[in-house]
Short mmCIF file of C-alpha atoms and ligand atoms in Angstrom, two decimals:
data_model
loop_
_atom_site.label_atom_id
_atom_site.label_comp_id
_atom_site.label_asym_id
_atom_site.label_seq_id
_atom_site.Cartn_x
_atom_site.Cartn_y
_atom_site.Cartn_z
CA UNK A 1 19.43 -0.52 14.19
CA UNK A 2 15.90 -1.75 13.41
CA UNK A 3 14.52 -0.86 15.97
CA UNK A 4 15.85 3.12 16.53
CA UNK A 5 15.15 3.63 12.70
CA UNK A 6 11.90 2.49 13.65
CA UNK A 7 11.43 5.34 16.91
CA UNK A 8 12.80 7.41 14.81
CA UNK A 9 9.91 7.17 11.79
CA UNK A 10 7.53 6.33 14.42
CA UNK A 11 8.49 9.80 16.12
CA UNK A 12 8.44 11.62 12.35
CA UNK A 13 5.01 10.24 11.80
CA UNK A 14 3.39 11.32 15.55
CA UNK A 15 5.92 15.03 15.15
CA UNK A 16 4.40 15.94 11.82
CA UNK A 17 0.68 13.77 12.18
CA UNK A 18 0.69 16.56 15.01
CA UNK A 19 1.43 19.24 13.13
CA UNK A 20 -0.92 19.58 10.76
CA UNK A 21 -3.44 18.81 12.96
CA UNK A 22 -3.89 14.98 12.11
CA UNK A 23 -4.50 12.23 14.64
CA UNK A 24 -1.41 10.16 14.88
CA UNK A 25 -2.68 7.12 14.74
CA UNK A 26 -4.69 8.00 12.11
CA UNK A 27 -1.64 6.28 10.20
CA UNK A 28 -0.27 3.53 10.13
CA UNK A 29 3.34 1.82 8.83
CA UNK A 30 3.87 -0.62 5.98
CA UNK A 31 7.28 -1.59 7.48
CA UNK A 32 8.61 -2.54 2.80
CA UNK A 33 10.53 -5.62 3.77
CA UNK A 34 10.90 -6.52 0.43
CA UNK A 35 14.80 -8.09 -0.36
CA UNK A 36 15.32 -8.22 3.50
CA UNK A 37 15.35 -11.60 5.18
CA UNK A 38 12.32 -12.99 7.40
CA UNK A 39 15.33 -11.96 10.25
CA UNK A 40 15.11 -8.22 9.64
CA UNK A 41 11.33 -9.14 9.70
CA UNK A 42 11.35 -10.96 12.72
CA UNK A 43 13.67 -7.77 14.70
CA UNK A 44 11.30 -5.29 13.61
CA UNK A 45 8.30 -7.23 15.48
CA UNK A 46 10.28 -6.63 18.03
CA UNK A 47 10.40 -3.69 18.00
CA UNK A 48 7.18 -2.98 17.99
CA UNK A 49 6.27 -3.23 14.55
CA UNK A 50 3.75 -5.71 13.57
CA UNK A 51 2.47 -5.04 9.56
CA UNK A 52 5.03 -5.44 6.87
CA UNK A 53 4.86 -4.82 3.02
CA UNK A 54 5.98 -7.07 0.99
CA UNK A 55 6.17 -7.05 -3.63
CA UNK A 56 7.01 -10.42 -4.98
CA UNK A 57 4.42 -14.22 -3.66
CA UNK A 58 7.36 -15.80 -3.28
CA UNK A 59 9.72 -14.38 -1.31
CA UNK A 60 6.02 -13.17 1.33
CA UNK A 61 4.99 -16.16 1.24
CA UNK A 62 8.72 -17.87 2.43
CA UNK A 63 8.44 -15.62 4.84
CA UNK A 64 5.75 -16.27 5.97
CA UNK A 65 6.11 -19.66 7.10
CA UNK A 66 9.02 -18.65 8.61
CA UNK A 67 6.75 -16.11 10.88
CA UNK A 68 3.93 -17.11 11.55
CA UNK A 69 0.88 -15.76 12.69
CA UNK A 70 1.70 -12.65 13.99
CA UNK A 71 2.54 -9.89 11.54
CA UNK A 72 0.53 -9.22 8.38
CA UNK A 73 1.10 -8.36 5.40
CA UNK A 74 -0.41 -5.63 2.52
CA UNK A 75 0.45 -7.29 -0.75
CA UNK A 76 2.24 -3.19 -3.01
CA UNK A 77 4.07 -6.29 -6.24
CA UNK A 78 2.45 -5.50 -9.75
CA UNK A 79 0.54 -8.90 -9.01
CA UNK A 80 -0.12 -11.36 -11.76
CA UNK A 81 -3.56 -12.45 -12.46
CA UNK A 82 -2.14 -16.52 -12.01
CA UNK A 83 -0.87 -15.72 -8.44
CA UNK A 84 -3.57 -14.47 -7.61
CA UNK A 85 -4.68 -18.09 -5.39
CA UNK A 86 -1.34 -17.57 -3.32
CA UNK A 87 -2.47 -13.77 -2.79
CA UNK A 88 -6.08 -14.12 -1.72
CA UNK A 89 -4.24 -17.04 0.96
CA UNK A 90 -1.23 -14.73 2.15
CA UNK A 91 -2.02 -10.68 2.08
CA UNK A 92 -4.47 -8.69 4.71
CA UNK A 93 -4.27 -6.18 1.83
CA UNK A 94 -3.29 -6.29 -1.94
CA UNK A 95 -2.11 -2.59 -2.16
CA UNK A 96 -2.38 -3.11 -5.96
CA UNK A 97 -5.00 -3.52 -8.32
CA UNK A 98 -5.45 -1.57 -10.91
CA UNK A 99 -7.60 -4.19 -13.58
CA UNK A 100 -10.69 -5.53 -13.87
CA UNK A 101 -9.01 -9.06 -15.21
CA UNK A 102 -6.95 -8.96 -11.55
CA UNK A 103 -9.37 -8.08 -9.02
CA UNK A 104 -12.44 -11.04 -10.77
CA UNK A 105 -9.46 -13.47 -10.78
CA UNK A 106 -9.01 -12.94 -6.80
CA UNK A 107 -12.63 -12.13 -5.94
CA UNK A 108 -12.58 -16.41 -7.59
CA UNK A 109 -10.12 -17.65 -4.85
CA UNK A 110 -12.08 -15.52 -2.70
CA UNK A 111 -14.80 -16.91 -2.70
CA UNK A 112 -13.50 -20.46 -3.31
CA UNK A 113 -11.60 -19.70 0.14
CA UNK A 114 -15.25 -18.37 1.88
CA UNK A 115 -13.05 -15.43 2.86
CA UNK A 116 -13.29 -11.12 1.84
CA UNK A 117 -10.23 -9.21 1.04
CA UNK A 118 -9.92 -5.92 1.93
CA UNK A 119 -7.86 -4.08 -1.95
CA UNK A 120 -7.11 -1.10 -2.36
CA UNK A 121 -6.54 0.67 -6.37
CA UNK A 122 -3.38 2.11 -7.88
CA UNK A 123 -3.63 5.43 -9.50
CA UNK A 124 -0.94 5.83 -11.72
CA UNK A 125 -1.50 8.98 -11.23
CA UNK A 126 1.54 11.13 -12.92
CA UNK A 127 0.00 8.56 -15.82
CA UNK A 128 3.88 7.26 -16.05
CA UNK A 129 3.85 5.38 -19.47
CA UNK A 130 6.54 2.62 -17.57
CA UNK A 131 4.69 2.04 -14.55
CA UNK A 132 1.61 -0.35 -13.27
CA UNK A 133 -1.98 1.12 -11.80
CA UNK A 134 -5.39 2.44 -13.54
CA UNK A 135 -4.87 6.38 -15.13
CA UNK A 136 -7.11 8.83 -13.17
CA UNK A 137 -9.29 9.48 -15.54
CA UNK A 138 -10.40 5.38 -15.56
CA UNK A 139 -10.61 5.18 -12.12
CA UNK A 140 -14.63 6.12 -11.58
CA UNK A 141 -14.95 2.74 -14.47
CA UNK A 142 -12.76 -0.30 -12.67
CA UNK A 143 -14.41 1.06 -9.49
CA UNK A 144 -18.02 0.71 -10.66
CA UNK A 145 -16.78 -2.44 -12.54
CA UNK A 146 -15.04 -4.37 -8.85
CA UNK A 147 -18.79 -2.97 -7.32
CA UNK A 148 -19.46 -6.00 -8.40
CA UNK A 149 -17.32 -7.88 -7.14
CA UNK A 150 -18.00 -9.15 -3.65
CA UNK A 151 -15.69 -10.77 -2.32
CA UNK A 152 -13.29 -7.93 -2.90
CA UNK A 153 -13.46 -4.80 -0.11
CA UNK A 154 -11.70 -1.30 -2.00
CA UNK A 155 -10.71 0.30 1.16
CA UNK A 156 -9.10 3.55 -1.25
CA UNK A 157 -6.62 4.23 -3.32
CA UNK A 158 -2.42 3.78 -2.96
CA UNK A 159 0.04 5.37 -5.33
CA UNK A 160 3.61 5.39 -6.58
CA UNK A 161 3.85 9.59 -7.45
CA UNK A 162 6.80 9.78 -10.34
CA UNK A 163 10.16 10.19 -8.68
CA UNK A 164 11.07 13.75 -8.45
CA UNK A 165 13.75 14.40 -5.43
CA UNK A 166 11.82 18.18 -5.36
CA UNK A 167 9.27 17.09 -2.55
CA UNK A 168 7.33 19.88 -3.62
CA UNK A 169 6.73 18.24 -7.10
CA UNK A 170 5.37 14.96 -5.13
CA UNK A 171 2.92 16.92 -3.22
CA UNK A 172 0.91 17.66 -6.26
CA UNK A 173 0.36 14.13 -6.81
CA UNK A 174 -0.67 13.01 -3.82
CA UNK A 175 -2.66 16.07 -3.04
CA UNK A 176 -4.40 14.82 -7.15
CA UNK A 177 -4.84 10.89 -5.41
CA UNK A 178 -6.58 12.60 -2.15
CA UNK A 179 -8.75 15.07 -4.27
CA UNK A 180 -9.63 11.71 -6.20
CA UNK A 181 -10.22 9.33 -3.65
CA UNK A 182 -12.76 12.63 -1.47
CA UNK A 183 -14.73 11.90 -5.71
CA UNK A 184 -14.67 8.28 -5.41
CA UNK A 185 -15.96 8.68 -1.96
CA UNK A 186 -18.17 11.50 -2.43
CA UNK A 187 -19.94 9.01 -5.82
CA UNK A 188 -20.25 5.92 -2.47
CA UNK A 189 -18.04 3.26 -4.23
CA UNK A 190 -15.84 2.90 -1.25
CA UNK A 191 -16.78 -0.77 0.63
CA UNK A 192 -17.05 1.91 3.66
CA UNK A 193 -17.71 4.96 2.39
CA UNK A 194 -17.32 6.65 6.13
CA UNK A 195 -13.16 5.64 6.54
CA UNK A 196 -11.44 6.02 2.86
CA UNK A 197 -7.54 5.00 2.93
CA UNK A 198 -5.08 6.63 0.61
CA UNK A 199 -1.13 4.31 0.86
CA UNK A 200 0.84 7.62 -0.02
CA UNK A 201 4.64 8.23 1.03
CA UNK A 202 7.56 6.30 0.81
CA UNK A 203 11.24 6.88 2.78
CA UNK A 204 12.14 9.75 1.45
CA UNK A 205 9.01 11.77 1.01
CA UNK A 206 6.23 10.47 3.69
CA UNK A 207 5.77 13.34 5.65
CA UNK A 208 4.38 15.22 3.00
CA UNK A 209 2.44 12.42 1.76
CA UNK A 210 0.96 12.74 5.58
CA UNK A 211 0.76 16.30 4.79
CA UNK A 212 -1.52 15.27 2.67
CA UNK A 213 -3.10 12.32 3.91
CA UNK A 214 -1.85 9.81 3.27
CA UNK A 215 -4.29 6.47 5.97
CA UNK A 216 -0.17 3.88 5.10
CA UNK A 217 2.71 5.28 4.34
CA UNK A 218 5.32 2.54 2.87
CA UNK A 219 8.94 2.35 4.77
CA UNK A 220 11.77 0.25 3.45
CA UNK A 221 15.27 1.96 2.84
CA UNK A 222 15.06 3.82 5.82
CA UNK A 223 14.15 0.79 8.23
CA UNK A 224 15.86 -1.28 7.13
CA UNK A 225 18.62 -0.50 5.26
CA UNK A 226 19.66 0.30 1.39
CA UNK A 227 18.82 -3.03 -0.35
CA UNK A 228 20.38 -5.36 -2.71
CA UNK A 229 18.87 -4.29 -6.51
CA UNK A 230 18.45 -8.03 -7.59
C1 LIG I 301 9.98 -0.89 -2.40
C2 LIG I 301 8.60 0.50 -2.12
C3 LIG I 301 8.85 1.30 -1.31
C4 LIG I 301 9.74 0.96 0.13
O1 LIG I 301 9.78 2.75 -1.04
P1 LIG I 301 11.71 3.09 0.18
O2 LIG I 301 12.38 3.99 -0.92
O3 LIG I 301 12.59 2.43 0.14
O4 LIG I 301 11.10 3.38 1.29
C5 LIG I 301 6.87 1.26 -0.64
N1 LIG I 301 5.92 1.21 -2.02
C6 LIG I 301 6.29 0.19 -3.06
C7 LIG I 301 5.44 0.11 -3.66
C8 LIG I 301 8.01 -0.23 -3.06
O5 LIG I 301 7.42 -1.66 -4.20
#
């Protein structure tokens, strides 16, 4: 089942990329395994998927212990500053930096650990009051502050757009994130301004996200099936 879903998704990624003139290799799939057991991750690994996304620190930590180093994990949930230490140890990338205090806590832990960490800044592109993420108009100021934290490597931007069942209503939000990233890139705020990452697109809208420039797409239910919400 997971094997089959993964093949379908990979094929769709390739087709969509080619249709809009992009190299399929520039789009990486983050398999969102939150609320699914480690056995599902193992199954995906068997099928050739080695990058996963997790939303909860404790859950991710347990699964990582079970799975070992064959897979890498991105953190894509809301992170509290007091969990920075564990997060700094477990993840290859944290996609959800949205405030300086959290970034500074991570940077401090990374200095103790003697390592750097790739991060993305999460932008609340639709300016929704209930959502995490820095507001578009405050993004430059946050990026400016992050330049001071030398153990964090800011690779790009991430977003979760406002929900809509009409993909053409979602598209302008993806485009807005890309335009914001391009503006920040011109001003040299990223740790590598020749290669800026855009994490956007989930099960229902990843093809549109690819058309608008996504380099990471985060897919859960289309790969692993329906989640039992807590
Ligand atoms: C759960 C989650 C996803 C995956 O959502 P699906 O609709 O199941 O593909 C992607 N990104 C984030 C931030 C999530 O929390």
